[in-house]
Coordinates of C-alpha atoms in Angstrom, one line a residue:
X13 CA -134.1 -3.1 -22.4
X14 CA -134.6 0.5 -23.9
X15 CA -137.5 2.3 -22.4
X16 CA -139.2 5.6 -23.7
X17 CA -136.8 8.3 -23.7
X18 CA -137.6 11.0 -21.4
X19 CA -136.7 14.9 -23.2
X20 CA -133.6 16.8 -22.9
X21 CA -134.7 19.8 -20.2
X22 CA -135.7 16.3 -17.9
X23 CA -131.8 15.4 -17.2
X24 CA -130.1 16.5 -14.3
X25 CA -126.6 14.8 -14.5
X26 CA -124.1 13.8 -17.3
X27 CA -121.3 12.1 -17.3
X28 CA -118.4 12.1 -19.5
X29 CA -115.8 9.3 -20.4
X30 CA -113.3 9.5 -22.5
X31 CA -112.3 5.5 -23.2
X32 CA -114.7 3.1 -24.8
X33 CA -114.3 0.8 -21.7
X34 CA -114.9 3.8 -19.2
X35 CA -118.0 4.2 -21.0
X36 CA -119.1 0.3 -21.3
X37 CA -118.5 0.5 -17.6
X38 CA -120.5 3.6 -17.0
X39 CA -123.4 2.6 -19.3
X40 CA -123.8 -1.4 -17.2
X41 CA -124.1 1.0 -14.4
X42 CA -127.7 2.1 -15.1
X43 CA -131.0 0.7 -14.0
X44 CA -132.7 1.8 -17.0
X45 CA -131.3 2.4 -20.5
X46 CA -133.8 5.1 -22.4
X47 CA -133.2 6.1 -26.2
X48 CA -131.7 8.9 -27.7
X49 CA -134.1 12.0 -27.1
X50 CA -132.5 13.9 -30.9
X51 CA -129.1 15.0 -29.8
X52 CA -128.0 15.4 -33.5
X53 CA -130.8 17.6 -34.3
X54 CA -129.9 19.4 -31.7
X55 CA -126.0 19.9 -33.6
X56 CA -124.3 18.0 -30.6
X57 CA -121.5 16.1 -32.3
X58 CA -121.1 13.8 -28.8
X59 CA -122.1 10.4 -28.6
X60 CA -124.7 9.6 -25.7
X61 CA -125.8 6.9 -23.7
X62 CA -128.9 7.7 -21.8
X63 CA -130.5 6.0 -18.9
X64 CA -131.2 6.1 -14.8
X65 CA -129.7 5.5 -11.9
X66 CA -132.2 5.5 -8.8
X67 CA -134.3 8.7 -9.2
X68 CA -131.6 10.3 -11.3
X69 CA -131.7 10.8 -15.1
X70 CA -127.8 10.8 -16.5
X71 CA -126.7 11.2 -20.1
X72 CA -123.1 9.5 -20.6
X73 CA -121.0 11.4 -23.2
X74 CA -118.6 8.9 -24.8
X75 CA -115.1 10.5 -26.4
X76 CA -113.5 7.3 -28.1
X77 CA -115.7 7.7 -31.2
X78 CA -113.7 11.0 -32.2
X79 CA -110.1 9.5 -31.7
X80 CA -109.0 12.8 -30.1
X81 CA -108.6 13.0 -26.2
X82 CA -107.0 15.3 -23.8
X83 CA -108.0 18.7 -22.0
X84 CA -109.1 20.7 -24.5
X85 CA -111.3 17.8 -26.5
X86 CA -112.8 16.7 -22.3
X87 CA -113.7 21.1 -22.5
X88 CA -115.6 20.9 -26.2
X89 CA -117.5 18.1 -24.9
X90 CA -118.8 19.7 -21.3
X91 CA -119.9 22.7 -23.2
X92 CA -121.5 20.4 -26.0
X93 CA -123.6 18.6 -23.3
X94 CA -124.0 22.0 -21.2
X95 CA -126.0 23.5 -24.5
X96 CA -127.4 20.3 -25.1
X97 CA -129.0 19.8 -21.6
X98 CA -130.4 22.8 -20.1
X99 CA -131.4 21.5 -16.9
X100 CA -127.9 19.6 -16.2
X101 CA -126.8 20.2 -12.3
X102 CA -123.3 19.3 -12.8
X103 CA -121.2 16.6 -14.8
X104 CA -119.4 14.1 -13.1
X105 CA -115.6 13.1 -14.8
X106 CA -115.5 9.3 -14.9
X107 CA -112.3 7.1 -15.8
X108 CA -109.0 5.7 -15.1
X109 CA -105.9 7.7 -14.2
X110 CA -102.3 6.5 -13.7
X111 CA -101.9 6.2 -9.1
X112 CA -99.4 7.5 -7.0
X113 CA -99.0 5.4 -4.0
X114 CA -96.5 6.6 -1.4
X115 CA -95.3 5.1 2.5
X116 CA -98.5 6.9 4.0
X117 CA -101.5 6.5 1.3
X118 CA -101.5 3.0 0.1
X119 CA -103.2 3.2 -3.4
X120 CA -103.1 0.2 -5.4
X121 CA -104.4 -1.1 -8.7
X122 CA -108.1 -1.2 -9.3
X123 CA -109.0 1.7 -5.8
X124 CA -110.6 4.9 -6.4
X125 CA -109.6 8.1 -6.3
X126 CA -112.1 11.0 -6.2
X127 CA -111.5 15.1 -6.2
X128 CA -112.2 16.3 -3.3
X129 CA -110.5 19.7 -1.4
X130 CA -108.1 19.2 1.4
X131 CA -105.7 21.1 3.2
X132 CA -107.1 24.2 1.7
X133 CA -106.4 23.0 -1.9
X134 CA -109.1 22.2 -4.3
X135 CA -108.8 18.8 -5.6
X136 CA -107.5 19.1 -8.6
X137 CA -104.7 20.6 -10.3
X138 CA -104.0 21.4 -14.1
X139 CA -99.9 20.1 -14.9
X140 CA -98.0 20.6 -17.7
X141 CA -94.2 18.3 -18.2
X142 CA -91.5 20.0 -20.2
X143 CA -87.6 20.4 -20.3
X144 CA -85.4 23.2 -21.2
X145 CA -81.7 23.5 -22.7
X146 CA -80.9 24.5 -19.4
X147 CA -82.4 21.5 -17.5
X148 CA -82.9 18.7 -19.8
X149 CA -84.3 16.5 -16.9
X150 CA -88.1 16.3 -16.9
X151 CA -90.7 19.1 -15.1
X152 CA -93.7 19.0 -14.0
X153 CA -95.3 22.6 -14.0
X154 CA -99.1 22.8 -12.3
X155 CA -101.8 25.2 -11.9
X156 CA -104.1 25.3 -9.3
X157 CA -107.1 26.9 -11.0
X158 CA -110.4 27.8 -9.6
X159 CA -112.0 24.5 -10.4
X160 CA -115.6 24.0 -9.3
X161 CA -116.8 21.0 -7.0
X162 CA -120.4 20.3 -6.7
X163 CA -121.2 20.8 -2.7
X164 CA -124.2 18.9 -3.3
X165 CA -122.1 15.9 -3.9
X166 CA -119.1 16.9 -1.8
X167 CA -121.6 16.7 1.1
X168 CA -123.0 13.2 0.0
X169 CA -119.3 11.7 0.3
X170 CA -119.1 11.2 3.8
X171 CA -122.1 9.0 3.9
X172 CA -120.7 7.0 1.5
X173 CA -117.7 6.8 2.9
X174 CA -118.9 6.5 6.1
X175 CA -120.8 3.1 4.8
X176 CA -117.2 2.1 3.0
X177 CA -115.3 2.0 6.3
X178 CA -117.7 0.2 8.4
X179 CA -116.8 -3.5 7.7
X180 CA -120.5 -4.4 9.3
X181 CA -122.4 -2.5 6.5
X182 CA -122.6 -3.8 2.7
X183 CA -119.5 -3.5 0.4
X184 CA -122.4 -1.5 -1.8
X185 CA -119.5 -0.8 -4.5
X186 CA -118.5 -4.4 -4.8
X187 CA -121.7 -5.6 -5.3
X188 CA -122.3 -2.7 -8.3
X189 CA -119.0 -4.2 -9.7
X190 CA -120.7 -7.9 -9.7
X191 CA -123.0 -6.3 -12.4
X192 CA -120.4 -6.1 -14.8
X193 CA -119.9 -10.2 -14.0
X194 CA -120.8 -11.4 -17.1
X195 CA -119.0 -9.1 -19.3
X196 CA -115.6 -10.0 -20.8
X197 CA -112.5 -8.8 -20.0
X198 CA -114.0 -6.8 -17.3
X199 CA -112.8 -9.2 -14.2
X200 CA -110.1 -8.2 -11.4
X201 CA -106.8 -9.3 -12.8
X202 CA -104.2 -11.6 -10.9
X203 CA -101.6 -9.7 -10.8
X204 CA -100.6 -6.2 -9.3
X205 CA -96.5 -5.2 -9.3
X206 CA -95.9 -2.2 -8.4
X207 CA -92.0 -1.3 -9.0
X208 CA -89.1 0.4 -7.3
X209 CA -88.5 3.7 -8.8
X210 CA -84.9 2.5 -10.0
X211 CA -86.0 -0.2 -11.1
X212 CA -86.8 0.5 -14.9
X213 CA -89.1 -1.1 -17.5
X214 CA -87.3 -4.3 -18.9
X215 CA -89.4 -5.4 -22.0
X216 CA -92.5 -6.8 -22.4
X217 CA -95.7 -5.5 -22.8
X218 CA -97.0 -6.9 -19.7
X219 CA -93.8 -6.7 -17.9
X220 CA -92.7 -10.7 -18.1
X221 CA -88.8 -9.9 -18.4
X222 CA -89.3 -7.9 -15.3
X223 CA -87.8 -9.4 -12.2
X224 CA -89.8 -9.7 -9.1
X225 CA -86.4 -8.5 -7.3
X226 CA -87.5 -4.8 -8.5
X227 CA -90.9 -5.3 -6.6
X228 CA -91.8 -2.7 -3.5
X229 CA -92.6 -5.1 -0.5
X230 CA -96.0 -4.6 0.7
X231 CA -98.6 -6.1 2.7
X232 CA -101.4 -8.1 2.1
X233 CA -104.6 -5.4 2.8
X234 CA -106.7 -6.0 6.0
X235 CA -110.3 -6.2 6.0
X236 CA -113.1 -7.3 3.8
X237 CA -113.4 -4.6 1.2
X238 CA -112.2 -5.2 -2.7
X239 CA -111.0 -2.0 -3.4
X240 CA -110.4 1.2 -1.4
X241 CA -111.3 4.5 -2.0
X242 CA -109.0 7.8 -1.8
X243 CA -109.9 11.4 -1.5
X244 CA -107.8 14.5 -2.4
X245 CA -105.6 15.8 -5.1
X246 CA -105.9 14.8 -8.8
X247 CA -103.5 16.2 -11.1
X248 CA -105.0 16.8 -14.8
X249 CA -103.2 17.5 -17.7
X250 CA -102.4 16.8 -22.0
X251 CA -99.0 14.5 -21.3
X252 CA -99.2 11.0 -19.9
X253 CA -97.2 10.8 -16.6
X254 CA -95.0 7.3 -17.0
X255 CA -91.9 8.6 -14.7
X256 CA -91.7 7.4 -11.2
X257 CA -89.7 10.2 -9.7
X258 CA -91.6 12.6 -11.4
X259 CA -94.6 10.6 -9.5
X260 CA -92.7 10.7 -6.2
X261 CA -92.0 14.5 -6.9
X262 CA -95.4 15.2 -6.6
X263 CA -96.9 12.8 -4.7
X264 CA -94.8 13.9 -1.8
X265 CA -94.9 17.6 -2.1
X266 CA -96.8 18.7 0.7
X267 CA -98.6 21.5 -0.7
X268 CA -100.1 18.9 -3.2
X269 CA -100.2 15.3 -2.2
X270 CA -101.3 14.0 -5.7
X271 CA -103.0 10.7 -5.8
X272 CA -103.5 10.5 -9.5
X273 CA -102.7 11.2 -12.6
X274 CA -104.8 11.5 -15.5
X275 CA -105.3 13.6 -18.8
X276 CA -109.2 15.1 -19.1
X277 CA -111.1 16.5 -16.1
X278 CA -109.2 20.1 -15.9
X279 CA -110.8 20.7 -19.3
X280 CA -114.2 20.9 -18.3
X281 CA -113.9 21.6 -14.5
X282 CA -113.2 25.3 -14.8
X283 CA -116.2 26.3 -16.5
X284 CA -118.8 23.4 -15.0
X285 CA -119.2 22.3 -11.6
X286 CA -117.7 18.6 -11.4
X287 CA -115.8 15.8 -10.0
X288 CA -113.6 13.7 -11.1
X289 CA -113.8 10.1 -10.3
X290 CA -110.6 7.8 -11.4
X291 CA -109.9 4.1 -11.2
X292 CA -106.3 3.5 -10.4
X293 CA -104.8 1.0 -13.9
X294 CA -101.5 2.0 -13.0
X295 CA -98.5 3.3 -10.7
X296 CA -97.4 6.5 -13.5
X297 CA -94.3 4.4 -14.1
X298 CA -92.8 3.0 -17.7
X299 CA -94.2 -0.4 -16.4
X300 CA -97.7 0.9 -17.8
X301 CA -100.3 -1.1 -19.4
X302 CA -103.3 -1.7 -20.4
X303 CA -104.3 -4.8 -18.0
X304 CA -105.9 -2.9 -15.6
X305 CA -108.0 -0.4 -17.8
X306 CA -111.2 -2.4 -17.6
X307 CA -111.3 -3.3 -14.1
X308 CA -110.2 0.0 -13.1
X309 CA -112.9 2.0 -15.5
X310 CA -115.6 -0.6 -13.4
X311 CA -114.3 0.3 -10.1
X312 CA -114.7 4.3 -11.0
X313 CA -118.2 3.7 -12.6
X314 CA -119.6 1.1 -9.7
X315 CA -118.2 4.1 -7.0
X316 CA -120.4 6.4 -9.2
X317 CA -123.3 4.6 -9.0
X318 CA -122.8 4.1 -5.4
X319 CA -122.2 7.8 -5.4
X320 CA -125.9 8.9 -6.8
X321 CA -127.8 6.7 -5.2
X322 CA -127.2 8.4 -1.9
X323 CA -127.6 11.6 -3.6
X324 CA -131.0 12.7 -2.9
X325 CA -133.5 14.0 -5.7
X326 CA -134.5 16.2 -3.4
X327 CA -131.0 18.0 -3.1
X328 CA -130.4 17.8 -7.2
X329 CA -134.3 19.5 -7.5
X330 CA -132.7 22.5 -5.3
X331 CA -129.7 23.4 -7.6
X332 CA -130.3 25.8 -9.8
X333 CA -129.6 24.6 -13.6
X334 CA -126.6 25.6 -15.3
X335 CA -128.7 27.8 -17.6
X336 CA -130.9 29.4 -15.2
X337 CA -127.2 30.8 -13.5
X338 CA -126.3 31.9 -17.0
X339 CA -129.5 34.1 -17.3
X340 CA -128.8 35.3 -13.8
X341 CA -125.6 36.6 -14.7
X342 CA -126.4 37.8 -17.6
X343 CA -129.0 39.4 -16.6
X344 CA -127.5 41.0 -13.2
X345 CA -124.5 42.2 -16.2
X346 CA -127.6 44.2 -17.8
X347 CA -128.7 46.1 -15.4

C-alpha cells in the first residue's frame, strides 16, 4: 500500500538499478512504498520508486525506462538523484554481474558479491576490452580509480557477515528472498552448469546441445545457507565480459582477484560514495543467459535489505549530506 510521501531533503539513501528485474527486486524489498514527492518538477528525467526499509528512507532509480545502459548512463543518473536529493548519504549500486569462480573462491549462480577493499586495493576497478593489429587476441585494460566506499557501511558488513557464517543464527537473507515468493519468474532455478573454459558454447539459448562432459566437477555446498556471499574486487566497465580466459586472466591475477563482472557501478562511484552489490546470473562465459537474471537481481536486493537494517539511523544521521560537503568545499575554495 502507498502511504504519504515524505519530501525530498527527508531521504538518506538511493539506490540505482539498471534492469527492470533489479528494480522489481529492489522495490519488493521495502516495508513501506510512499508516492512520488515531484521528481519531474524538479527536471529529474529518472524514474523512482520510493519507500522504507527499517528506519531508512531509500529512493530506487530505475534505468530500463531509457533503453540506454552502461557507465556513462549509471554516472547521469547518480548526479540526477545527487541534485535531486540533497540530504542523500550515499547510493548503493544494486544488480546482477557476470561471476568469476576460480579453485580457491567458489562463486556460483545466484551468491553475492559486494565491493569491498582488500589487499590494499579498493573494490572495484574500471576495465576496458580491445584488440590491436598487432595482437588480435582479446585485452582486458583496467583502471583502478579513486572510487569512494561508504565507511559507514563498510563497518556494518562484518556484523552481517558475521550473522551469515554462523549456521545457529537466522539465514536473515533467505528469509528477505521468501518475500519475493509469490512473484513470477522470480524462483531459484534448477539448474546451474558452469563450463570448462575449452569447452565452448554449442547452441541453444539455454545451453541444451551442450554436453554435460564439458561440466567443471564440483561439490555439492556444505551447510545450511542458500546462497553465499563474496567480498572483494568488482571489475566495472561499457563491454559485456562472455570469454572464459579473459575471466581466468583476471580472476587469477593476484594484484586483482576479480569476482565479478558487470557494466554500471564505475560510473557513479568516482564522484559519490557507494557500493556495489551484484547477484552472480552467470560464469562471464559464451554459455550466458538470461535464466538466472531474476533470481540473481533478488539475491543482490534481499542482501541489501539485510544490509540496511543493521545499519543504524543513528550512524546515517552522523554523515554529513552530499551537499553540505559541496558547500564545504566550495566554500574552503573561497576563502
Amino acid at each position: 500500500m502507498v502511504s504519504e510521501c515524505p519530501l525530498v531533503d527527508e531521504y538518506t539513501i538511493g539506490c540505482i538499478c539498471a534492469l527492470q528485474e533489479e528494480y522489481d527486486a529492489a522495490f519488493r524489498m521495502l516495508d513501506e512504498e510512499f508516492e512520488n514527492p515531484g521528481t519531474s518538477q524538479l527536471r529529474d528525467p529518472n524514474t523512482y520508486g520510493f519507500g522504507r526499509i527499517g528506519e531508512h528512507l531509500v529512493a530506487v532509480a530505475c534505468l530500463f525506462p531509457s533503453g540506454h545502459y552502461g557507465t556513462y548512463v549509471y554516472a547521469q543518473a547518480a548526479r540526477d538523484m545527487d541534485r535531486t536529493f540533497p540530504n542523500l548519504r550515499f547510493i548503493l549500486s544494486v544488480g546482477i554481474g557476470g561471476g568469476a569462480p576460480t579453485s580457491a573462491r567458489d562463486i556460483r549462480l545466484g551468491d553475492v558479491v559486494v565491493s569491498v577493499p582488500n589487499n590494499g586495493h579498493c573494490g572495484l576497478v574500471s576495465y576496458g576490452i580491445f584488440s590491436s593489429e598487432k595482437d588480435p587476441s582479446t585485452q582486458l585494460e583496467t583502471d583502478e580509480g579513486q572510487y569512494a566506499h561508504p565507511q559507514e557501511l563498510l563497518a556494518t558488513i562484518p556484523e552481517l557477515q558475521r550473522l551469515q557464517d554462523d549456521p545457529l543464527e537466522p539465514d536473515t537473507i533467505a528469509e528477505h528472498i521468501r518475500r519475493m515468493n509469490n512473484m513470477p519468474g522470480f524462483q531459484r532455478p534448477n539448474t546451474d552448469r558452469l563450463y570448462r573454459v575449452d569447452y565452448g558454447h554449442r547452441g541453444g539459448r539455454s545451453c541444451e546441445f551442450c554436453s554435460d562432459d564439458g561440466l567443471v566437477k564440483r561439490s555439492k555446498r556444505l551447510g545450511s545457507r542458500e546462497i553465499f556471499i563474496h567480498y572483494g574486487t568488482i571489475a566495472s566497465g561499457n563491454t559485456v565480459v562472455k570469454d572464459p580466459f579473459l575471466r581466468d586472466k583476471w580472476a587469477n591475477t593476484s594484484k586483482l582477484n576479480v569476482l565479478c563482472f558487470e557494466m554500471e557501478a564505475s560510473g557513479m562511484m568516482p564522484t559519490f560514495p557507494s557500493l556495489a552489490i551484484r547477484g552472480i546470473c552467470d560464469y562471464s562465459d559464451d554459455h550466458k543467459n538470461d535464466d538466472w537474471h531474476n533470481y540473481a537481481a533478488l539475491t543482490a536486493a534481499a542482501y541489501t535489505r539485510a544490509l540496511l537494517l543493521l545499519l543504524k539511523p543513528k550512524v546515517i544521521g552522523a554523515v554529513p549530506s552530499r551537499r553540505l560537503i559541496l558547500d564545504l568545499h566550495d566554500y574552503m575554495h573561497d576563502v
